[in-house]
Amino acid sequence: MWTGDCVSDLIPTLSEQELAAIDAEIAHLPYRAAAAIDALKIVQAHRGWVSDDSLRAIASHLRMSADELDGIATFYNLVYRRPVGEQVILLCNSISCWIKGCDKLQQTIGERLGVGFGETTADRRFTLLPVPCLGACDKAPVMLVGEELHENVSGELLQQLFGAPAQEGS
Amino acid sequence: MNSATADLDRPLTRNVRPDRAPTDMAAYEANGGYRGLRRAIGELSPADCLQIIEDSKLRGRGGAGFPTGMKWSFVPMQDVSPGPKYLICNADEMEPGTFKDRLLLECDPHQLLEGMICAAYTIQADIAYIFIRAEYHRAARLLREAIAACRDKGYLGNDILGSGYSLSIHVHASAGRYICGEETALINALEGKRAIPRAKPPFPQVSGLWGRPTIVNNVETLCNVHHIIERGADWFRSLGRTADAGTKLYGVSGRVKNPGCWELPIGTPVREIIEDCAGGMERGYRLRGFLPGGGSTDFLTPEHLDLAMDYDTIGKAGSRMGTGTMIILDDKTCPVAFVGNLMAFFAQESCGFCTPCRNGLPWSSQVLQDIEHGRGQPVDMDTLERQVEFSGTIGNTHCALAPGAMEPLASALKYFREDFQRHIDERRCPWCDGGRG
C-alpha cells in the first residue's frame, strides 16, 4: 500500500469534525500515533466503516504508516474494514447464550434477513456479526442492535425488530 | 433486615435498585457517598490508606485474586523518577459467563469513581483511566456523566477538596478483543497498539502505561476501596464467612430457575448460591457440573456443592473462583459441545503471539468439533490430553489465555470422559440437536 505523505494532494482528507475529535485525543497523549484506536473509532462513527482511503488519511494525520495502522485496525473486531449496514446486530454466541439457544436465533435472523454471520442485508439496513459474551448472561440469550441491548431474545422480539419471516419464493 | 444493616452487609450493591436505574450524585451522597473519599484525602496519608487496604486482606476480584494492598505496595512512592503515575480500572468484562461488573457500572457509577479516587490517592496517581469494553455503551455514558458531576463538586480535578492532590479520570472505550482484559495487553491497547500482552517483568506497577508506574485493578476490586477506608479493615474482614475478606458478587447463568447476580459474604457455599439465590435447576434439568468463575475455570461437580466459594477452597478442589460467576452444565447439554463452544471462543480470541495459543487452541477446537460431529477417532483423546499438557502449562505460553482455555477441557476430560468416549464409539453426539437437548 502506498503510504507516502509528501504529495498531500493525493492523500484522502478527513472532515473538520473528524480532525477536531482526533486532535482532542492527541492533545492528552504523549505522541500522535497513540491516538490510533481512538481515531479509527472516530472516523468509523462518522462514516460507518474504515475504508482504505480513510485509513490512509488517518495514518497521515497520525504520522504513521498506513500498514502499521492497518495492523492495529484489523486486530480489533469492532473496527470495520468493510462496509456495514446502518445497524450492526451483535449476536452473543458465547457459552450462556449458546446454552439458551443462540444458534436458533442466528438461524431465525438469517431466515428473516437473508444473511449469515459477516453479511449485510441487500437494503444495507443490517449487518449480522457474532460477538463474545455481552455480560448479560442472566438474561441470555442477548444481542446488541446498534447501541441497544436486547435481553431474553425471543422469536416475537425478532419479528418486532426484523419483520415476519420471508415468504418462500418471494 | 433494615436498610442500615443491609448497607453494612452489602456495601457494593446498597445503591442497586430493583429496576437497575442509575444512582446519581444527589442520591449517592444522600446515602453516605463520598465519605470514604473525604476521610482518605482529608484525614489520612497515602501510606495510611495503603496500610488499611493491606490489613483488609482485599484480593483482586478480576479473577486472579492477587492481594490488592501488596500490588499497590510495589509502586515507587518516592520521587525517584519524575513523571506521572497511572491508575487503570479494568472494565473490559468479557470472560464468558461473567456479568457482575456491568451491574456495578450501570447501577452505581459514583461508587466506582469514589473507589478509584481513593486508590489513585493511595498510589499518588496523576491520571486514571477506565478501560471499558466497546459494547457497554450505557455504562460508558453514565460514567462520563458521573465524572463531570465529580468535577463540579471538586471531587476530581486540581486540588481535590483543598488537599493539594489532583486527579483526572478519563473513560476509554475499547474496540473489542477479549485479550484486552489481560493487564499488559490492556496497557498496549490504551497506548493505541495491538493488544498483545507484554513480557513480565517489568511489572506494570514499576513500568506500565508509557513506561510509568501503573496499577490495573478490576471494577469490583476498586468499588470496595472507599468502603474499607471509611469503615476500617476489621469491618471488611468480618464480612467474609471463611478466611477471605469482604463480600463478593456471585452470579449463576444456565438452566436455573432464577439466573442472576447477588452480593453475598465471600465464602458462601456453592449450594446456597445455586439453590437459594438462583432457585435451583429449571424443571426437567439436572445439574451435572459447573464452572465456578467464568469460562476459563475448571469444572466442578455436584459433589462440590457444599464447598465455600472463596479463593483457597475452590483452588484446593482443583478449580478457581475466577470472577465468581458460575456457568451451569445441565444433563440435557452435551459436555463436548459445551467445551467446544468455549474452545472456539478462546481460539478466536488468541492474540496470535505465541505458538501454543495461536496453533494449539484452534487445533483443540477442531478436534472437539470433530468429536462432537461424529468424526472423532480414538487417538483424539490422546491429542486433547497432549494439548492440555502443552498449551495448558504456564511457562509454555506468553500469557494466561491458553492455560485458562485448557481448564474447562482438562476438567471435562476428567469428569465427563465417558461422554467424550461415547461420541467416538457411537460416531455421533448422544445429545444431537447441536449439543442441546
PDB file of C-alpha atoms in Angstrom, chain A residues 98-99, chain B residues 252-256 270-271 274-275 280-282 284-292 298-305 326-339 372 408 411-423 429-432 435-437:
ATOM      1  CA  TRP A  98     -25.355 -20.921  23.498  1.00  0.00           C
ATOM      2  CA  ILE A  99     -26.938 -22.983  26.305  1.00  0.00           C
TER       3      ILE A  99
ATOM      4  CA  VAL B 252     -25.337 -18.006  38.091  1.00  0.00           C
ATOM      5  CA  SER B 253     -26.302 -18.498  34.442  1.00  0.00           C
ATOM      6  CA  GLY B 254     -27.560 -21.519  32.519  1.00  0.00           C
ATOM      7  CA  ARG B 255     -30.614 -23.707  33.149  1.00  0.00           C
ATOM      8  CA  VAL B 256     -31.504 -22.472  36.627  1.00  0.00           C
ATOM      9  CA  VAL B 270     -21.955 -23.001  46.253  1.00  0.00           C
ATOM     10  CA  ARG B 271     -25.211 -24.762  47.174  1.00  0.00           C
ATOM     11  CA  ILE B 274     -27.286 -22.126  43.177  1.00  0.00           C
ATOM     12  CA  GLU B 275     -30.261 -23.315  45.218  1.00  0.00           C
ATOM     13  CA  GLY B 280     -32.160 -24.428  41.767  1.00  0.00           C
ATOM     14  CA  MET B 281     -32.357 -26.121  38.400  1.00  0.00           C
ATOM     15  CA  GLU B 282     -35.129 -25.440  35.895  1.00  0.00           C
ATOM     16  CA  GLY B 284     -36.693 -31.109  33.883  1.00  0.00           C
ATOM     17  CA  TYR B 285     -32.986 -30.299  34.122  1.00  0.00           C
ATOM     18  CA  ARG B 286     -30.408 -31.895  36.401  1.00  0.00           C
ATOM     19  CA  LEU B 287     -27.090 -30.381  37.484  1.00  0.00           C
ATOM     20  CA  ARG B 288     -24.090 -32.201  36.030  1.00  0.00           C
ATOM     21  CA  GLY B 289     -21.348 -29.705  36.666  1.00  0.00           C
ATOM     22  CA  PHE B 290     -20.477 -26.029  36.834  1.00  0.00           C
ATOM     23  CA  LEU B 291     -17.662 -23.657  36.029  1.00  0.00           C
ATOM     24  CA  PRO B 292     -17.282 -21.672  39.273  1.00  0.00           C
ATOM     25  CA  ASP B 298     -12.169 -25.936  35.736  1.00  0.00           C
ATOM     26  CA  PHE B 299     -15.455 -27.815  36.057  1.00  0.00           C
ATOM     27  CA  LEU B 300     -16.663 -28.832  39.482  1.00  0.00           C
ATOM     28  CA  THR B 301     -19.474 -31.348  40.020  1.00  0.00           C
ATOM     29  CA  PRO B 302     -22.459 -31.862  42.374  1.00  0.00           C
ATOM     30  CA  GLU B 303     -20.105 -33.411  44.939  1.00  0.00           C
ATOM     31  CA  HIS B 304     -18.552 -29.932  45.322  1.00  0.00           C
ATOM     32  CA  LEU B 305     -21.831 -28.125  46.091  1.00  0.00           C
ATOM     33  CA  MET B 326     -20.903 -19.679  37.634  1.00  0.00           C
ATOM     34  CA  ILE B 327     -21.988 -21.347  34.423  1.00  0.00           C
ATOM     35  CA  ILE B 328     -24.191 -24.416  34.888  1.00  0.00           C
ATOM     36  CA  LEU B 329     -23.826 -27.571  32.796  1.00  0.00           C
ATOM     37  CA  ASP B 330     -27.152 -29.414  32.826  1.00  0.00           C
ATOM     38  CA  ASP B 331     -27.875 -33.017  31.834  1.00  0.00           C
ATOM     39  CA  LYS B 332     -29.531 -32.019  28.550  1.00  0.00           C
ATOM     40  CA  THR B 333     -26.487 -30.123  27.302  1.00  0.00           C
ATOM     41  CA  CYS B 334     -23.610 -32.055  25.733  1.00  0.00           C
ATOM     42  CA  PRO B 335     -20.357 -31.528  27.644  1.00  0.00           C
ATOM     43  CA  VAL B 336     -18.287 -31.953  24.472  1.00  0.00           C
ATOM     44  CA  ALA B 337     -20.263 -29.255  22.667  1.00  0.00           C
ATOM     45  CA  PHE B 338     -20.129 -27.074  25.810  1.00  0.00           C
ATOM     46  CA  VAL B 339     -16.341 -27.247  25.931  1.00  0.00           C
ATOM     47  CA  GLU B 372     -18.978 -33.574  18.528  1.00  0.00           C
ATOM     48  CA  PRO B 408     -12.577 -26.453  31.181  1.00  0.00           C
ATOM     49  CA  SER B 411     -11.551 -30.974  33.832  1.00  0.00           C
ATOM     50  CA  ALA B 412     -14.146 -32.170  31.302  1.00  0.00           C
ATOM     51  CA  LEU B 413     -11.747 -34.956  30.309  1.00  0.00           C
ATOM     52  CA  LYS B 414     -11.575 -35.840  33.992  1.00  0.00           C
ATOM     53  CA  TYR B 415     -15.268 -35.703  34.923  1.00  0.00           C
ATOM     54  CA  PHE B 416     -17.046 -36.380  31.621  1.00  0.00           C
ATOM     55  CA  ARG B 417     -14.596 -38.717  29.919  1.00  0.00           C
ATOM     56  CA  GLU B 418     -17.237 -41.342  29.200  1.00  0.00           C
ATOM     57  CA  ASP B 419     -19.251 -38.740  27.267  1.00  0.00           C
ATOM     58  CA  PHE B 420     -16.286 -37.994  25.012  1.00  0.00           C
ATOM     59  CA  GLN B 421     -15.776 -41.742  24.546  1.00  0.00           C
ATOM     60  CA  ARG B 422     -19.456 -42.292  23.647  1.00  0.00           C
ATOM     61  CA  HIS B 423     -19.202 -39.675  20.873  1.00  0.00           C
ATOM     62  CA  CYS B 429     -23.429 -36.816  19.569  1.00  0.00           C
ATOM     63  CA  PRO B 430     -25.746 -38.627  22.016  1.00  0.00           C
ATOM     64  CA  TRP B 431     -27.475 -35.276  22.649  1.00  0.00           C
ATOM     65  CA  CYS B 432     -27.814 -34.321  18.959  1.00  0.00           C
ATOM     66  CA  GLY B 435     -25.398 -30.404  21.659  1.00  0.00           C
ATOM     67  CA  ARG B 436     -28.525 -29.251  23.480  1.00  0.00           C
ATOM     68  CA  GLY B 437     -31.477 -31.454  24.409  1.00  0.00           C
TER      69      GLY B 437
END
